[in-house]
């Protein structure tokens, strides 16, 4: 077949598939057509979508917390510098300004450590939501499209099977059977792919969140208890390195 004819034939097949799927979709929406349903799998998919929405909310709040902590650190640093300067220029209040300057300096140090932990937490949630979950949902979209195609060609085959039998319809029936089988194989493969990805995603989510929630709890608790040693141990436990104070905003952290 010539290239031009091949393109025409391919275009006709794509158009036919598109029309079949549109017909099936409308039939399902108006309650006239049957739809293949895997209840267990669809419940898992809906749960994933709901979980992703909730984790996106946590991610947004985590980013807001990071921004507020960074702003607090800048204010504490400036306040500490102001106290230190006044300590040198106010002999009668040198001691009072001095220990306030030291307090702000310590708060900044602990704040930088907490910010490093929160940044690590946010980065991990971001990866889980925008990469791991999104990758699974991309496969889900392919599965849902394959399900629609499968049902469209199944319906077409059923209608042909109920019609009159003659030499012409036998050929069409055989062609419809072959097309249906190809789409059935594609649908079943993607259904299996989705089930496997959902399983691995759940295992990965539990592993990641167990680590991140422990990190978040330990770091926040140590910070508000004023426990500098525990804060530093928390970062060491999770292999988090702080960038020096002159490092570029927004991150004070560097993952190993």
Short mmCIF file of C-alpha atoms in Angstrom, two decimals:
data_model
loop_
_atom_site.label_atom_id
_atom_site.label_comp_id
_atom_site.label_asym_id
_atom_site.label_seq_id
_atom_site.Cartn_x
_atom_site.Cartn_y
_atom_site.Cartn_z
CA UNK A 1 0.00 0.00 0.00
CA UNK A 2 1.28 3.47 -0.88
CA UNK A 3 2.19 5.86 1.99
CA UNK A 4 -0.69 8.20 1.16
CA UNK A 5 -3.18 5.32 1.20
CA UNK A 6 -1.71 4.07 4.51
CA UNK A 7 -2.28 7.47 6.08
CA UNK A 8 -5.85 7.57 4.81
CA UNK A 9 -6.52 4.08 6.18
CA UNK A 10 -4.99 4.95 9.56
CA UNK A 11 -7.04 8.14 9.71
CA UNK A 12 -10.22 6.20 8.97
CA UNK A 13 -9.44 3.71 11.77
CA UNK A 14 -8.78 6.50 14.28
CA UNK A 15 -12.01 8.25 13.26
CA UNK A 16 -13.96 5.01 13.54
CA UNK A 17 -12.52 4.35 17.02
CA UNK A 18 -13.29 7.92 18.10
CA UNK A 19 -16.89 7.63 16.87
CA UNK A 20 -17.35 4.27 18.59
CA UNK A 21 -16.03 5.66 21.90
CA UNK A 22 -18.14 8.81 21.67
CA UNK A 23 -21.23 6.69 21.00
CA UNK A 24 -20.40 4.44 23.95
CA UNK A 25 -19.73 7.39 26.27
CA UNK A 26 -23.04 9.06 25.43
CA UNK A 27 -24.86 5.76 25.78
CA UNK A 28 -23.41 5.30 29.28
CA UNK A 29 -24.21 8.86 30.35
CA UNK A 30 -27.83 8.56 29.30
CA UNK A 31 -28.17 5.16 30.93
CA UNK A 32 -28.76 3.21 27.74
CA UNK A 33 -25.49 1.33 27.46
CA UNK A 34 -23.80 -1.24 29.69
CA UNK A 35 -20.45 -0.52 31.28
CA UNK A 36 -17.77 -2.94 32.40
CA UNK A 37 -17.14 -2.36 36.11
CA UNK A 38 -14.38 -3.67 38.37
CA UNK A 39 -15.80 -2.49 41.69
CA UNK A 40 -12.76 -3.29 43.82
CA UNK A 41 -10.35 -1.58 41.43
CA UNK A 42 -12.57 1.47 40.96
CA UNK A 43 -12.88 1.92 44.72
CA UNK A 44 -9.10 1.84 45.00
CA UNK A 45 -8.78 4.41 42.20
CA UNK A 46 -11.30 6.74 43.84
CA UNK A 47 -9.48 6.35 47.15
CA UNK A 48 -6.20 7.29 45.45
CA UNK A 49 -7.75 10.44 43.96
CA UNK A 50 -9.15 11.43 47.34
CA UNK A 51 -5.82 10.72 49.04
CA UNK A 52 -3.98 12.81 46.45
CA UNK A 53 -6.30 15.77 47.10
CA UNK A 54 -5.65 15.52 50.84
CA UNK A 55 -1.90 15.22 50.39
CA UNK A 56 -1.93 18.24 48.07
CA UNK A 57 -3.55 20.18 50.91
CA UNK A 58 -0.82 19.02 53.31
CA UNK A 59 1.79 20.02 50.73
CA UNK A 60 0.29 23.50 50.39
CA UNK A 61 0.21 23.96 54.17
CA UNK A 62 3.78 22.66 54.47
CA UNK A 63 4.98 25.21 51.93
CA UNK A 64 3.16 27.97 53.81
CA UNK A 65 4.84 26.85 57.05
CA UNK A 66 8.24 26.92 55.32
CA UNK A 67 7.64 30.49 54.12
CA UNK A 68 6.51 31.63 57.60
CA UNK A 69 9.53 29.99 59.26
CA UNK A 70 11.89 31.61 56.79
CA UNK A 71 10.31 35.01 57.45
CA UNK A 72 10.52 34.45 61.23
CA UNK A 73 14.21 33.58 60.90
CA UNK A 74 14.94 36.79 59.01
CA UNK A 75 13.16 38.83 61.69
CA UNK A 76 14.96 37.05 64.55
CA UNK A 77 18.30 37.51 62.83
CA UNK A 78 17.68 41.24 62.32
CA UNK A 79 16.47 41.61 65.92
CA UNK A 80 19.54 39.82 67.23
CA UNK A 81 21.81 42.16 65.25
CA UNK A 82 19.92 45.18 66.58
CA UNK A 83 20.28 43.97 70.19
CA UNK A 84 23.98 43.26 69.68
CA UNK A 85 24.56 46.74 68.24
CA UNK A 86 22.69 48.42 71.12
CA UNK A 87 24.65 46.31 73.60
CA UNK A 88 27.84 47.96 72.35
CA UNK A 89 26.35 51.45 72.39
CA UNK A 90 24.37 51.34 75.65
CA UNK A 91 26.77 50.69 78.57
CA UNK A 92 23.97 50.92 81.14
CA UNK A 93 21.99 48.17 79.31
CA UNK A 94 24.89 46.24 77.82
CA UNK A 95 24.16 43.03 79.74
CA UNK A 96 20.40 43.04 79.02
CA UNK A 97 20.84 43.74 75.31
CA UNK A 98 23.65 41.20 75.21
CA UNK A 99 21.73 38.22 76.54
CA UNK A 100 18.74 39.10 74.36
CA UNK A 101 21.06 39.14 71.34
CA UNK A 102 22.39 35.70 72.34
CA UNK A 103 18.84 34.38 72.78
CA UNK A 104 17.87 35.51 69.26
CA UNK A 105 21.05 33.96 67.89
CA UNK A 106 20.16 30.62 69.52
CA UNK A 107 16.58 30.85 68.25
CA UNK A 108 17.91 31.45 64.73
CA UNK A 109 20.17 28.42 64.97
CA UNK A 110 17.32 26.19 66.12
CA UNK A 111 14.99 27.75 63.56
CA UNK A 112 17.42 26.97 60.74
CA UNK A 113 17.51 23.35 61.89
CA UNK A 114 13.71 23.15 62.05
CA UNK A 115 13.44 24.77 58.62
CA UNK A 116 15.80 22.16 57.20
CA UNK A 117 13.59 19.38 58.59
CA UNK A 118 10.38 20.99 57.31
CA UNK A 119 11.93 21.53 53.86
CA UNK A 120 12.89 17.87 53.73
CA UNK A 121 9.34 16.91 54.74
CA UNK A 122 7.80 19.17 52.06
CA UNK A 123 10.21 17.92 49.38
CA UNK A 124 9.33 14.30 50.11
CA UNK A 125 5.57 14.98 50.07
CA UNK A 126 6.00 16.87 46.78
CA UNK A 127 7.76 13.88 45.19
CA UNK A 128 5.08 11.50 46.46
CA UNK A 129 2.22 13.65 45.13
CA UNK A 130 3.56 15.07 41.85
CA UNK A 131 5.58 12.07 40.70
CA UNK A 132 4.63 8.80 42.37
CA UNK A 133 0.86 9.36 42.65
CA UNK A 134 0.70 11.22 39.34
CA UNK A 135 2.49 8.39 37.53
CA UNK A 136 -0.09 5.90 38.83
CA UNK A 137 -2.96 8.20 37.83
CA UNK A 138 -1.54 8.48 34.30
CA UNK A 139 -1.79 4.69 34.03
CA UNK A 140 -5.33 4.92 35.44
CA UNK A 141 -6.27 7.36 32.65
CA UNK A 142 -4.92 4.93 30.05
CA UNK A 143 -6.89 2.12 31.70
CA UNK A 144 -10.11 4.16 31.69
CA UNK A 145 -9.66 5.01 28.01
CA UNK A 146 -9.02 1.34 27.23
CA UNK A 147 -12.14 0.36 29.20
CA UNK A 148 -14.25 2.75 27.13
CA UNK A 149 -12.82 1.38 23.87
CA UNK A 150 -13.33 -2.19 25.05
CA UNK A 151 -16.99 -1.56 25.89
CA UNK A 152 -17.54 0.33 22.63
CA UNK A 153 -16.29 -2.60 20.51
CA UNK A 154 -18.03 -5.12 22.78
CA UNK A 155 -21.34 -3.33 22.16
CA UNK A 156 -20.63 -3.22 18.42
CA UNK A 157 -19.92 -6.96 18.37
CA UNK A 158 -23.08 -7.73 20.35
CA UNK A 159 -25.22 -5.69 17.95
CA UNK A 160 -23.71 -7.43 14.92
CA UNK A 161 -24.21 -10.84 16.55
CA UNK A 162 -27.93 -10.15 16.99
CA UNK A 163 -28.37 -9.05 13.36
CA UNK A 164 -29.09 -11.14 10.25
CA UNK A 165 -26.41 -13.54 9.02
CA UNK A 166 -25.27 -13.47 5.41
CA UNK A 167 -22.00 -13.48 3.50
CA UNK A 168 -21.47 -9.74 4.08
CA UNK A 169 -22.26 -9.70 7.78
CA UNK A 170 -20.10 -12.78 8.43
CA UNK A 171 -17.03 -10.87 7.25
CA UNK A 172 -17.97 -7.84 9.34
CA UNK A 173 -18.60 -10.08 12.34
CA UNK A 174 -15.19 -11.71 12.05
CA UNK A 175 -13.53 -8.31 11.77
CA UNK A 176 -15.50 -7.01 14.76
CA UNK A 177 -14.53 -10.10 16.77
CA UNK A 178 -10.82 -9.55 16.04
CA UNK A 179 -11.04 -5.84 16.92
CA UNK A 180 -12.94 -6.61 20.10
CA UNK A 181 -10.36 -9.20 21.17
CA UNK A 182 -7.49 -6.76 20.61
CA UNK A 183 -9.18 -4.12 22.76
CA UNK A 184 -10.08 -6.70 25.38
CA UNK A 185 -6.43 -7.75 25.65
CA UNK A 186 -5.37 -4.09 25.96
CA UNK A 187 -8.00 -3.43 28.64
CA UNK A 188 -7.04 -6.49 30.70
CA UNK A 189 -3.33 -5.66 30.50
CA UNK A 190 -3.90 -2.09 31.70
CA UNK A 191 -6.24 -3.30 34.43
CA UNK A 192 -3.42 -5.52 35.67
CA UNK A 193 -0.91 -2.66 35.39
CA UNK A 194 -3.15 -0.38 37.47
CA UNK A 195 -3.65 -3.03 40.17
CA UNK A 196 0.13 -3.56 40.45
CA UNK A 197 0.88 0.18 40.54
CA UNK A 198 -1.77 0.78 43.18
CA UNK A 199 -0.26 -1.96 45.34
CA UNK A 200 3.28 -0.62 45.03
CA UNK A 201 2.10 2.96 45.54
CA UNK A 202 0.38 2.06 48.80
CA UNK A 203 3.49 0.29 50.07
CA UNK A 204 5.72 3.20 49.06
CA UNK A 205 3.35 5.78 50.58
CA UNK A 206 3.35 4.01 53.95
CA UNK A 207 7.14 3.71 53.93
CA UNK A 208 7.70 7.37 52.97
CA UNK A 209 5.08 8.81 55.32
CA UNK A 210 6.24 6.71 58.28
CA UNK A 211 9.67 8.29 57.93
CA UNK A 212 8.46 11.82 57.18
CA UNK A 213 5.87 11.99 59.97
CA UNK A 214 8.46 10.77 62.48
CA UNK A 215 10.88 13.43 61.24
CA UNK A 216 8.25 16.18 61.42
CA UNK A 217 7.11 15.20 64.92
CA UNK A 218 10.62 14.89 66.36
CA UNK A 219 11.85 18.15 64.83
CA UNK A 220 8.82 20.26 65.85
CA UNK A 221 8.76 18.78 69.37
CA UNK A 222 12.48 19.41 69.89
CA UNK A 223 12.23 22.95 68.53
CA UNK A 224 9.39 24.05 70.81
CA UNK A 225 11.05 22.30 73.78
CA UNK A 226 14.20 24.30 73.06
CA UNK A 227 16.17 21.06 72.78
CA UNK A 228 18.98 21.97 70.39
CA UNK A 229 20.76 18.63 70.80
CA UNK A 230 17.64 16.62 69.89
CA UNK A 231 17.04 18.87 66.88
CA UNK A 232 20.53 18.22 65.56
CA UNK A 233 20.20 14.49 66.23
CA UNK A 234 16.93 14.43 64.28
CA UNK A 235 18.64 15.87 61.19
CA UNK A 236 21.53 13.43 61.55
CA UNK A 237 19.06 10.53 61.86
CA UNK A 238 17.46 11.46 58.53
CA UNK A 239 20.72 12.42 56.77
CA UNK A 240 19.74 16.07 56.30
CA UNK A 241 22.44 18.70 55.83
CA UNK A 242 21.83 22.38 56.42
CA UNK A 243 23.17 24.92 53.98
CA UNK A 244 25.22 27.76 55.42
CA UNK A 245 23.27 30.93 56.30
CA UNK A 246 24.45 32.66 53.12
CA UNK A 247 22.91 29.98 50.93
CA UNK A 248 20.32 30.92 48.37
CA UNK A 249 16.67 31.08 49.45
CA UNK A 250 14.34 29.22 49.84
CA UNK A 251 16.06 26.10 51.02
CA UNK A 252 18.35 25.64 53.97
CA UNK A 253 18.63 21.99 53.23
CA UNK A 254 20.60 19.73 51.05
CA UNK A 255 19.70 16.06 50.83
CA UNK A 256 22.47 13.52 50.87
#
